[in-house]
Coordinates of C-alpha atoms and ligand atoms in Angstrom, one line a residue:
M1 CA 19.6 34.9 228.7
T2 CA 19.7 35.9 232.4
G3 CA 16.1 34.8 232.7
S4 CA 17.1 31.2 232.0
L5 CA 19.9 31.3 234.6
T6 CA 17.4 32.6 237.1
T7 CA 15.0 29.8 236.2
H8 CA 17.8 27.2 236.4
I9 CA 19.0 28.4 239.8
L10 CA 15.4 28.5 241.1
A11 CA 14.7 25.0 240.0
A12 CA 18.1 23.6 241.0
R13 CA 18.2 25.1 244.5
Y14 CA 15.0 26.6 245.8
L15 CA 11.8 24.9 244.5
R16 CA 10.4 22.2 246.6
D17 CA 8.7 19.2 244.9
D18 CA 5.3 20.8 245.0
E19 CA 6.4 24.2 243.8
N20 CA 6.6 25.7 240.3
S21 CA 7.6 29.3 240.6
F22 CA 9.3 32.0 242.6
T23 CA 5.9 33.1 243.8
D24 CA 5.4 29.7 245.5
V25 CA 8.8 30.0 247.2
C26 CA 7.9 33.5 248.6
R27 CA 4.5 32.3 249.7
R28 CA 6.0 29.3 251.6
V29 CA 8.7 31.4 253.3
A30 CA 6.3 34.3 254.2
D31 CA 3.7 31.9 255.6
A32 CA 6.4 30.1 257.7
I33 CA 7.9 33.2 259.1
G34 CA 5.1 35.8 259.4
E35 CA 3.2 35.7 262.7
T36 CA 0.0 37.4 261.6
Q37 CA -1.7 37.4 258.2
R38 CA -0.7 41.0 257.7
E39 CA 2.9 40.2 258.5
K40 CA 2.9 37.3 256.1
E41 CA 1.6 39.6 253.3
T42 CA 4.2 42.2 254.0
F43 CA 7.1 39.7 254.0
F44 CA 5.7 38.1 250.8
S45 CA 5.5 41.5 249.1
E46 CA 9.1 42.5 250.0
M47 CA 10.5 39.2 248.6
H48 CA 8.3 38.9 245.6
S49 CA 9.1 42.4 244.4
L50 CA 12.8 41.5 244.8
R51 CA 13.3 44.4 247.1
F52 CA 14.6 42.1 249.8
L53 CA 15.7 38.5 250.0
P54 CA 16.7 36.5 253.0
N55 CA 19.7 34.2 252.7
S56 CA 19.5 30.9 250.8
P57 CA 18.9 28.6 253.8
T58 CA 15.7 30.6 254.6
L59 CA 14.5 30.5 251.0
M60 CA 15.2 26.8 250.8
N61 CA 14.2 25.5 254.2
A62 CA 11.4 27.7 255.7
G63 CA 8.2 25.8 255.9
T64 CA 9.9 22.5 255.3
E65 CA 11.0 19.6 257.4
N66 CA 14.5 21.1 257.5
G67 CA 13.7 24.4 259.2
Q68 CA 17.3 25.5 259.5
L69 CA 17.3 29.1 258.2
A70 CA 20.7 30.6 259.0
A71 CA 23.8 30.8 256.7
C72 CA 26.5 31.6 259.3
F73 CA 27.9 29.7 262.2
T74 CA 31.1 29.6 264.2
L75 CA 32.1 26.7 266.5
P76 CA 34.8 26.6 269.1
I77 CA 37.6 24.0 269.0
G78 CA 39.8 23.2 272.0
D79 CA 43.0 21.3 272.4
S80 CA 41.5 17.9 273.0
L81 CA 40.1 15.1 270.8
P82 CA 36.6 15.4 272.3
T83 CA 36.3 19.1 271.5
I84 CA 37.8 18.6 268.0
F85 CA 35.5 15.8 267.1
D86 CA 32.5 17.4 268.7
A87 CA 33.1 20.4 266.4
L88 CA 33.5 18.0 263.4
K89 CA 30.1 16.4 264.2
W90 CA 28.3 19.7 264.8
G91 CA 29.9 21.2 261.6
A92 CA 28.6 18.2 259.7
L93 CA 25.1 18.8 261.0
I94 CA 25.3 22.5 260.1
H95 CA 26.4 21.7 256.6
Q96 CA 23.7 19.1 256.1
S97 CA 21.2 21.8 257.1
G98 CA 22.6 24.4 254.6
G99 CA 24.8 26.5 256.8
G100 CA 28.5 27.4 256.7
T101 CA 30.9 27.2 259.6
G102 CA 33.9 29.1 260.8
Y103 CA 36.6 27.7 263.2
N104 CA 39.7 29.1 264.8
F105 CA 42.1 26.2 265.1
S106 CA 44.6 28.1 267.3
K107 CA 43.9 26.3 270.5
I108 CA 45.1 23.0 269.0
R109 CA 48.7 22.4 270.1
P110 CA 51.4 22.6 267.4
K111 CA 52.7 19.7 265.5
A112 CA 55.4 17.7 267.3
S113 CA 54.3 18.8 270.7
P114 CA 54.1 16.0 273.3
V115 CA 50.8 14.2 273.7
R116 CA 50.8 12.7 277.2
E117 CA 48.1 10.1 276.9
L118 CA 49.6 8.4 273.9
D119 CA 53.2 9.1 274.8
G120 CA 53.5 10.4 271.3
M121 CA 53.6 13.6 269.2
A122 CA 50.7 15.9 268.3
S123 CA 49.9 16.2 264.6
G124 CA 48.9 19.9 264.7
P125 CA 45.9 21.9 263.6
V126 CA 46.4 21.5 259.8
S127 CA 46.1 17.7 260.0
F128 CA 42.8 18.1 261.8
M129 CA 41.6 20.5 259.1
Q130 CA 42.0 17.8 256.6
I131 CA 39.4 15.7 258.4
F132 CA 37.0 18.7 258.5
N133 CA 37.6 19.1 254.8
Q134 CA 36.9 15.5 254.0
A135 CA 33.7 15.5 256.1
T136 CA 32.4 18.5 254.1
E137 CA 33.3 16.7 250.9
I138 CA 31.2 13.7 251.8
I139 CA 28.2 15.7 253.1
R140 CA 28.1 18.0 250.0
Q141 CA 27.2 15.1 247.8
G142 CA 23.7 15.0 249.3
G143 CA 22.7 18.6 249.6
R144 CA 21.6 21.4 247.3
R145 CA 24.2 23.7 248.7
R146 CA 27.8 23.0 249.3
G147 CA 28.9 23.3 252.9
A148 CA 31.6 26.0 253.3
N149 CA 34.2 26.4 256.0
M150 CA 36.4 29.1 257.2
G151 CA 39.6 27.9 258.9
I152 CA 41.5 30.5 261.0
L153 CA 44.9 30.4 262.6
N154 CA 46.3 33.2 264.7
A155 CA 49.6 34.5 263.4
D156 CA 51.4 33.6 266.7
H157 CA 50.6 29.8 266.4
P158 CA 53.9 27.9 265.9
D159 CA 52.3 26.0 262.9
I160 CA 51.4 29.2 261.1
L161 CA 53.7 28.6 258.1
T162 CA 52.3 25.1 257.6
F163 CA 48.8 26.6 257.8
I164 CA 49.5 29.3 255.3
H165 CA 51.0 26.8 252.8
A166 CA 48.2 24.3 253.4
K167 CA 46.2 25.3 250.2
E168 CA 49.2 25.9 248.0
R169 CA 48.4 23.0 245.8
E170 CA 45.2 23.6 244.0
G171 CA 42.5 21.2 245.3
D172 CA 43.9 20.8 248.8
L173 CA 41.5 21.9 251.6
A174 CA 39.1 22.8 248.8
N175 CA 36.2 23.1 251.1
F176 CA 38.0 25.7 253.3
N177 CA 38.7 29.4 253.0
I178 CA 41.7 30.0 255.2
S179 CA 42.6 33.2 257.0
V180 CA 45.4 34.4 259.3
M181 CA 44.2 36.4 262.3
V182 CA 46.8 39.2 262.9
T183 CA 46.9 41.8 265.7
D184 CA 47.7 45.5 265.4
A185 CA 51.1 44.7 267.1
F186 CA 51.9 42.4 264.2
M187 CA 50.8 44.9 261.5
A188 CA 52.8 47.7 263.3
C189 CA 55.9 45.5 263.0
I190 CA 55.3 45.4 259.2
R191 CA 54.7 49.1 259.0
D192 CA 57.8 49.8 261.1
G193 CA 60.1 47.4 259.1
K194 CA 60.6 45.1 262.1
Q195 CA 60.4 42.0 259.9
D196 CA 63.2 40.3 261.9
S197 CA 61.2 40.2 265.2
V198 CA 60.5 36.7 266.4
W199 CA 56.7 36.3 266.4
T200 CA 56.4 32.8 267.7
T201 CA 58.5 30.0 269.1
H202 CA 57.6 26.3 269.1
P203 CA 57.4 25.3 272.7
A204 CA 58.9 21.8 272.1
T205 CA 61.4 22.2 269.3
G206 CA 62.3 25.9 269.9
D207 CA 61.9 26.7 266.3
E208 CA 61.4 30.4 265.7
V209 CA 59.2 32.1 263.2
T210 CA 59.7 35.8 262.5
V211 CA 57.2 38.5 261.5
G212 CA 58.9 38.6 258.0
D213 CA 58.5 34.8 257.6
I214 CA 54.8 35.0 258.2
W215 CA 54.3 38.1 256.1
D216 CA 56.2 36.7 253.1
A217 CA 54.2 33.5 253.4
I218 CA 50.9 35.5 253.4
T219 CA 51.8 37.7 250.5
G220 CA 53.4 34.9 248.6
G221 CA 50.3 32.7 249.1
I222 CA 48.0 35.4 247.9
W223 CA 50.1 36.0 244.9
K224 CA 50.1 32.3 244.1
N225 CA 46.3 31.6 244.5
G226 CA 44.5 34.2 246.5
E227 CA 44.9 32.7 250.0
P228 CA 45.1 33.2 252.9
G229 CA 42.8 36.0 253.7
V230 CA 43.8 38.3 256.6
L231 CA 41.6 39.1 259.6
F232 CA 42.3 42.1 261.8
Y233 CA 41.8 40.9 265.4
N234 CA 41.8 44.3 267.1
E235 CA 39.4 45.9 264.8
I236 CA 37.0 43.0 265.0
N237 CA 37.0 43.0 268.8
H238 CA 37.0 46.8 269.0
H239 CA 33.5 46.5 267.6
N240 CA 32.4 43.4 269.5
P241 CA 29.0 44.6 270.8
T242 CA 29.1 42.2 273.8
P243 CA 32.7 42.1 275.0
L244 CA 31.7 40.8 278.4
L245 CA 30.5 37.6 276.7
G246 CA 34.0 36.9 275.4
E247 CA 36.4 37.8 272.6
I248 CA 35.6 37.1 268.9
D249 CA 38.2 34.8 267.3
A250 CA 36.3 33.5 264.3
V251 CA 34.2 34.5 261.4
N252 CA 31.8 32.6 259.0
P253 CA 33.1 31.2 255.7
C254 CA 32.9 34.4 253.6
G255 CA 34.0 36.7 256.5
E256 CA 31.0 39.0 256.8
Q257 CA 30.0 37.8 260.3
P258 CA 32.5 37.8 263.2
L259 CA 30.6 35.7 265.8
L260 CA 31.1 34.4 269.3
P261 CA 31.4 30.6 269.8
F262 CA 28.2 28.7 268.9
E263 CA 26.5 31.8 267.6
S264 CA 24.6 31.6 264.3
C265 CA 23.4 34.5 262.1
V266 CA 20.7 34.8 259.5
L267 CA 21.5 37.1 256.6
G268 CA 19.3 39.1 254.2
S269 CA 20.0 41.7 251.5
V270 CA 18.2 44.7 250.2
N271 CA 18.3 44.9 246.4
L272 CA 19.3 48.5 245.9
T273 CA 18.4 48.6 242.2
R274 CA 14.8 48.5 243.2
F275 CA 15.1 51.9 244.8
V276 CA 16.5 53.8 241.9
K277 CA 14.0 56.6 241.0
E278 CA 15.2 58.4 237.9
D279 CA 18.3 60.2 239.1
H280 CA 18.2 59.4 242.8
I281 CA 17.6 56.7 245.5
D282 CA 14.2 56.5 247.0
E283 CA 15.2 56.8 250.7
V284 CA 11.7 56.6 252.1
G285 CA 11.1 53.3 250.3
L286 CA 14.6 52.1 251.3
K287 CA 13.9 52.8 255.0
Q288 CA 10.5 51.1 254.8
T289 CA 12.0 47.9 253.3
T290 CA 14.8 48.0 255.9
G291 CA 12.3 48.1 258.7
I292 CA 10.4 45.1 257.3
A293 CA 13.6 43.2 256.6
V294 CA 14.7 43.7 260.2
R295 CA 11.4 42.4 261.5
M296 CA 11.6 39.4 259.2
L297 CA 15.2 38.5 260.2
D298 CA 14.3 39.0 263.9
R299 CA 11.3 36.7 263.5
I300 CA 13.5 34.1 261.9
I301 CA 15.6 33.8 265.0
D302 CA 12.5 32.5 266.9
K303 CA 11.1 30.4 264.0
N304 CA 14.5 28.8 263.2
T305 CA 15.2 25.1 263.9
Y306 CA 18.7 25.0 265.4
P307 CA 21.0 22.1 264.7
L308 CA 22.1 22.2 268.4
S309 CA 20.6 23.6 271.6
R310 CA 23.9 25.4 272.4
I311 CA 23.6 27.2 269.1
E312 CA 20.1 28.2 269.9
T313 CA 21.1 29.5 273.4
A314 CA 24.1 31.5 272.0
T315 CA 22.1 32.9 269.1
K316 CA 19.1 34.0 271.2
R317 CA 21.4 35.6 273.8
T318 CA 22.5 38.3 271.3
R319 CA 20.0 38.0 268.5
K320 CA 22.5 39.2 265.8
V321 CA 21.1 39.5 262.3
G322 CA 23.0 40.4 259.1
L323 CA 21.1 42.8 256.9
G324 CA 23.1 44.0 253.8
V325 CA 22.8 45.3 250.3
M326 CA 23.2 43.8 246.8
G327 CA 23.0 45.4 243.4
V328 CA 25.2 48.2 244.4
H329 CA 27.2 48.4 241.2
D330 CA 24.1 48.0 239.1
T331 CA 22.6 50.9 241.0
L332 CA 25.6 53.1 240.3
L333 CA 25.4 52.1 236.6
M334 CA 21.7 53.0 236.5
L335 CA 22.6 56.4 237.9
G336 CA 25.6 56.8 235.5
I337 CA 28.1 57.0 238.4
P338 CA 31.5 55.1 238.1
Y339 CA 32.1 52.6 240.9
D340 CA 35.6 53.9 241.4
S341 CA 34.7 57.6 241.9
A342 CA 34.4 59.9 244.9
K343 CA 30.7 60.5 243.9
G344 CA 30.0 56.8 243.9
R345 CA 31.6 56.3 247.3
V346 CA 29.7 59.2 248.8
L347 CA 26.4 57.8 247.5
C348 CA 27.2 54.3 248.8
G349 CA 28.2 55.7 252.2
H350 CA 25.0 57.6 252.4
V351 CA 22.8 54.6 251.4
M352 CA 24.5 52.3 253.9
E353 CA 24.1 55.0 256.7
C354 CA 20.4 55.2 255.8
I355 CA 20.0 51.4 256.0
T356 CA 21.9 51.0 259.3
T357 CA 20.1 53.9 260.9
A358 CA 16.7 52.6 259.9
A359 CA 17.7 49.1 261.0
V360 CA 18.7 50.4 264.5
E361 CA 15.5 52.3 264.8
T362 CA 13.4 49.3 264.0
S363 CA 15.4 47.1 266.4
H364 CA 14.8 49.7 269.1
V365 CA 11.0 49.7 268.4
I366 CA 10.9 45.9 268.5
A367 CA 12.8 46.0 271.9
V368 CA 10.3 48.4 273.3
E369 CA 7.3 46.3 272.0
S370 CA 8.7 43.0 273.3
D371 CA 12.2 43.0 274.9
S372 CA 15.9 43.7 274.3
F373 CA 18.3 40.9 273.5
P374 CA 19.0 39.0 276.8
A375 CA 22.7 40.1 276.9
W376 CA 21.7 43.7 276.4
D377 CA 22.5 44.9 280.0
N378 CA 26.1 44.1 279.6
S379 CA 26.4 45.2 276.0
R380 CA 27.7 48.3 274.3
W381 CA 24.0 49.2 273.5
N382 CA 23.0 49.4 277.2
K383 CA 21.9 53.0 277.0
C384 CA 19.1 52.3 274.5
P385 CA 16.9 49.2 274.3
M386 CA 17.8 47.1 271.4
R387 CA 16.4 43.8 270.0
N388 CA 19.6 42.8 268.2
A389 CA 23.3 43.2 269.2
A390 CA 24.3 43.6 265.6
L391 CA 22.1 44.3 262.5
T392 CA 24.1 45.0 259.4
C393 CA 26.9 43.4 257.3
I394 CA 27.6 42.8 253.6
A395 CA 27.1 39.3 252.4
P396 CA 28.4 37.9 249.1
T397 CA 24.9 37.2 247.9
G398 CA 26.3 34.7 245.5
S399 CA 23.0 32.9 244.9
I400 CA 20.3 35.4 245.9
S401 CA 21.8 38.1 243.6
L402 CA 21.2 35.7 240.7
L403 CA 17.6 35.3 241.8
A404 CA 17.2 39.0 242.0
D405 CA 19.2 39.5 238.8
C406 CA 21.5 42.2 240.2
S407 CA 25.2 42.6 240.8
P408 CA 26.4 40.7 243.9
G409 CA 26.7 42.5 247.3
I410 CA 29.0 45.6 246.9
E411 CA 31.2 43.9 244.2
P412 CA 31.7 45.5 240.9
V413 CA 30.4 43.6 237.9
Y414 CA 32.9 41.0 236.9
S415 CA 32.3 41.2 233.2
Y416 CA 29.5 42.7 231.1
A417 CA 29.5 39.7 228.7
Y418 CA 30.7 36.3 229.7
T419 CA 29.8 32.6 229.9
R420 CA 28.6 31.4 233.2
R421 CA 29.1 27.7 233.9
H422 CA 26.7 26.1 236.3
T423 CA 26.0 22.8 238.0
A424 CA 25.3 19.8 235.8
G425 CA 27.3 21.1 232.9
S426 CA 24.9 23.8 231.8
S427 CA 26.4 27.2 230.8
F428 CA 24.7 30.5 230.1
A429 CA 25.8 33.4 227.9
M430 CA 25.4 36.6 229.9
L431 CA 25.1 40.1 228.6
H432 CA 24.5 42.9 231.0
P433 CA 21.3 44.7 229.9
L434 CA 22.3 48.3 230.8
F435 CA 25.7 47.7 229.1
A436 CA 24.0 46.4 226.0
Q437 CA 21.6 49.4 225.9
D438 CA 24.3 52.0 226.3
L439 CA 26.6 50.2 223.8
A440 CA 23.8 50.3 221.2
T441 CA 23.3 54.0 221.8
A442 CA 27.1 54.7 221.5
A443 CA 27.3 52.6 218.3
R444 CA 24.4 54.5 216.7
D445 CA 26.0 57.8 217.6
R446 CA 29.3 56.8 216.1
F447 CA 28.4 54.8 213.0
S448 CA 26.0 55.7 210.2
S449 CA 24.7 52.5 208.7
Q450 CA 22.7 49.8 210.6
P451 CA 24.9 46.9 209.3
E452 CA 28.0 48.8 210.6
V453 CA 26.3 49.5 214.0
D454 CA 25.4 45.8 214.3
Q455 CA 28.9 44.7 213.3
E456 CA 30.6 47.0 215.8
I457 CA 28.3 45.9 218.6
N458 CA 29.1 42.3 217.9
A459 CA 32.8 43.0 217.7
V460 CA 32.7 44.7 221.1
I461 CA 30.8 41.8 222.7
S462 CA 33.1 39.2 221.3
H463 CA 36.1 41.3 222.4
L464 CA 34.6 41.4 225.9
R465 CA 34.0 37.7 226.0
R466 CA 37.6 37.1 225.0
T467 CA 39.4 39.7 227.1
G468 CA 36.9 40.8 229.8
T469 CA 37.4 44.5 229.2
V470 CA 36.3 47.3 226.8
Q471 CA 38.9 49.8 228.1
D472 CA 41.0 49.2 225.0
I473 CA 38.3 49.8 222.4
N474 CA 39.2 53.3 221.2
W475 CA 36.0 54.3 219.4
L476 CA 33.9 53.9 222.6
P477 CA 33.4 57.3 224.2
A478 CA 35.6 58.0 227.2
S479 CA 32.6 58.4 229.5
F480 CA 31.2 55.0 228.4
R481 CA 34.6 53.3 229.2
R482 CA 34.8 55.2 232.5
L483 CA 31.4 53.9 233.6
Y484 CA 31.7 50.4 232.4
K485 CA 34.8 49.3 234.3
T486 CA 34.8 45.8 235.6
A487 CA 36.2 44.3 238.8
T488 CA 39.5 43.7 237.1
D489 CA 39.6 47.2 235.5
I490 CA 39.2 48.9 238.9
S491 CA 42.4 49.4 240.8
W492 CA 42.9 47.5 244.1
K493 CA 43.0 50.7 245.9
D494 CA 39.6 51.7 244.7
H495 CA 38.3 48.2 245.6
I496 CA 39.6 48.8 249.2
R497 CA 38.2 52.3 249.2
M498 CA 34.7 51.0 248.5
Q499 CA 35.0 48.4 251.3
A500 CA 36.3 51.2 253.6
V501 CA 33.2 53.3 252.9
F502 CA 30.9 50.5 253.9
Q503 CA 32.8 49.2 256.9
P504 CA 32.2 52.0 259.5
R505 CA 28.5 51.9 258.4
V506 CA 27.9 48.2 259.1
H507 CA 27.9 46.6 262.5
A508 CA 29.6 43.3 261.5
A509 CA 31.9 42.9 258.5
I510 CA 32.1 42.7 254.7
S511 CA 32.6 39.9 252.2
K512 CA 34.5 41.4 249.3
T513 CA 37.3 40.4 246.9
I514 CA 40.0 42.9 246.2
N515 CA 40.9 42.1 242.5
M516 CA 44.5 42.7 241.5
P517 CA 46.0 42.5 238.0
H518 CA 47.9 39.5 236.9
S519 CA 51.0 41.6 237.0
A520 CA 50.7 42.5 240.7
T521 CA 53.7 41.7 242.8
D522 CA 54.2 40.6 246.4
D523 CA 54.9 44.2 247.2
D524 CA 51.6 45.3 245.8
I525 CA 49.8 42.7 247.9
A526 CA 51.7 43.8 251.0
A527 CA 50.7 47.4 250.2
A528 CA 47.1 46.4 249.8
I529 CA 47.0 44.6 253.2
L530 CA 48.6 47.6 254.9
F531 CA 46.2 49.9 253.2
A532 CA 43.3 47.8 254.3
W533 CA 44.6 47.7 257.9
G534 CA 45.1 51.5 257.8
S535 CA 41.6 51.9 256.5
N536 CA 40.2 50.1 259.6
L537 CA 38.8 47.1 257.8
K538 CA 38.1 43.9 259.7
G539 CA 39.7 41.7 257.1
I540 CA 40.8 41.5 253.5
T541 CA 40.6 39.0 250.7
C542 CA 42.7 39.6 247.6
Y543 CA 42.7 37.7 244.3
R544 CA 45.3 38.2 241.5
T545 CA 43.7 37.7 238.1
G546 CA 44.5 34.3 236.6
S547 CA 46.1 32.9 239.7
R548 CA 43.6 30.1 240.2
R549 CA 42.3 27.6 237.6
E550 CA 39.0 27.0 239.3
V551 CA 37.0 30.1 238.7
V552 CA 33.2 30.5 238.6
Y553 CA 33.2 33.0 235.7
A554 CA 34.8 31.9 232.4
I555 CA 36.2 34.8 230.4
G556 CA 37.4 33.9 227.0
E557 CA 35.1 30.9 226.7
E558 CA 32.9 31.0 223.6
T559 CA 29.4 29.5 223.7
Ligands
LIG1 N1 27.4 29.7 252.4 C1 27.6 28.3 252.5 N2 27.7 27.6 251.4 C2 27.7 28.1 250.1 C3 27.5 29.5 250.0 C4 27.3 30.2 251.2 O1 27.7 27.8 253.6 O2 27.8 27.4 249.1 C5 27.3 30.5 253.6 C6 28.6 31.2 254.1 O3 28.6 31.3 255.5 C7 28.5 32.5 253.4 C8 27.0 32.8 253.6 O4 26.4 31.5 253.4 O5 29.3 33.5 254.0 C9 26.4 33.8 252.7 O6 26.7 33.5 251.4 P1 25.9 34.2 250.2 O7 25.5 35.6 250.5 O8 26.7 33.9 248.9 O9 24.6 33.2 250.2 P2 23.2 33.3 249.4 O10 22.2 33.6 250.4 O11 23.3 34.3 248.3 O12 23.0 31.9 248.9

C-alpha cells in the first residue's frame, strides 16, 4: 500500500501540471541545477535511484517560476514596530515560496513595559507571535506546503512564563513550534538544585521569575502536550563556524539548522537503505553519493531565487548547506541490528563520520576549484579552504522519506502497521515490508498449518494496529521483538543516546523527537532534558505518548 501513498504524495505536492512521474520531477530538478550535461545526468541519477533527495522546496520549485529552493530560514526581530512588521512581511514571502522560518522574539520588550511614543503599555512578544501565526494560517491556504515557524524566547526574558504557556490550549499558535533558549548557567542551577535563584526581573513591574518557575513550566508544558522544546545556547554557539559574524540565537522550525539572521539553508538527505550490501554498508558508494550531494547543494545556493536580497547576501557569505541521512532505522532493520543497541549506535556513528568527512573533503575540493565561502578568512575553518561553513545536519525528512519509502531521518519507525491519514481525507493502511517478511518467517517456524500461520499473522497485525506494539505477543521470538521495537517501545534514554551519537558528527543540529511513555512524569522529563544537556546536544524535543490529540499517525484506527 506504500506505493499508493508515494503516488499520492507525488501528485499532491511535487508534480507540476505537465508532469506525470517521479522521473519527470528528477529531470526538471537536475536540468535546473546542473551546470553541464554531465552534471545534470549525475544529479538525475542520484535522485532517481533514491540514493539522495534534496529538500521539498527544491523538488517542488526548481525549474519553475517559483525558483525558491531552500527549506530553512531565520529572521531577526528587534524591539520596534518596523522590525517586527518587516519580519512578518518577509516571513510571509518565505512561507509563500515553500520555506520555514525561525525567529527569536527576545528583543521585544516585555508586556506592560512603557511605550514612549504611544504613552501606553507594551503588549509583549507573545501577542506579536499571534499575528505571525495568523499570517501563516492565511498563506497556507494557497500553497502545497504549510509554512512552519519556530518561535524562540530566551529563558531570561521577563515574559518567559507567558511564552511557555502560550500553546497550552490545543490549537493556539498552531503554526508555531516553540522553544526556550537556555544557557549553561541556567542548566547548572537545575543540576545544582538552585531552583530558587531569581532568573529574571521585570524592569517595570519588578516581578521576579525564578529558575524553578521556568523549569517547572517547561517540564509541565512538555508533559501536557510536548512543548516547549529546549535549545542549548552555549552548545549552539560553541559550534558557530563564523563567530565573528555574530552569535546564533535562532534555529529553523524543526531545529536542525541554527542560523545567523537572514541566513537560509538548503537541505538534502542520503537514503542509507540504498547502501546496504548484504551484511554491511557500502562506504565507497556512500562517499561517492555524499560528494555529488554536496556539489548539488552548493550549486543550489547559486541557482536559488531568494525571497529577499538580504537573505541572498547572508546565505552566500557562509554558503551553509544541510546534508543529512534518512532511512537509518530501516537500515538497522535490514542489518538485523536493534536501534537501541550499542552495536546500532556504533554503526550510526561510523556512517555519519563517513558522510561528514566525505562532505568536508568535497567542500574543500570545490573551494580549491573555485573559491572558499566569502567569510572563510574569519571563520573556524581558516586553516583549510572550504566552500561551505557548515555541511551536515539531520532533517526530519517528513515528506522526502515518503517519496524514498524509508524511515524518516534518524527516527525509529513509529509503528510497523498503522493507518496514515493524509490531506483531503485520504488514508493509507501501512505495513512495513521487512516486518511483514520476518513475521511470516517467525509464524511459519512456530505454527504447523497454513491456516494457523495466516490466522496468527493477521492477529499480530491487528494487535499492532490497535496498540502500536508487538512487545507483549509472547509467541514471537525474543530476537524478533528485540529488533522490531517502535519509537514508543524504545526508552527515552536510548532515543537521546542515538541523537548524541549523531550530534558530534554533524556540523549543525538534529531534528529528533524523544518519545516518552504516557506514564512519564515531570521528573522523567526533567531527567531527559538534563541528560540531553549533559550529552552535549544542541536542543531537545520530547513528546509524551497520547498527550496531544492532533497526531499524524493514527494508531488504533481501523481501515
Ligand atoms: N518545513 C516547512 N513546512 C513544512 C515542512 C517543513 O517549512 O510543512 C521546513 C522546516 O524548516 C523544516 C524543514 O523544512 O525544518 C525540513 O523539513 P523536512 O525534512 O520534513 O522536509 P522535506 O524536505 O521532507 O519536505
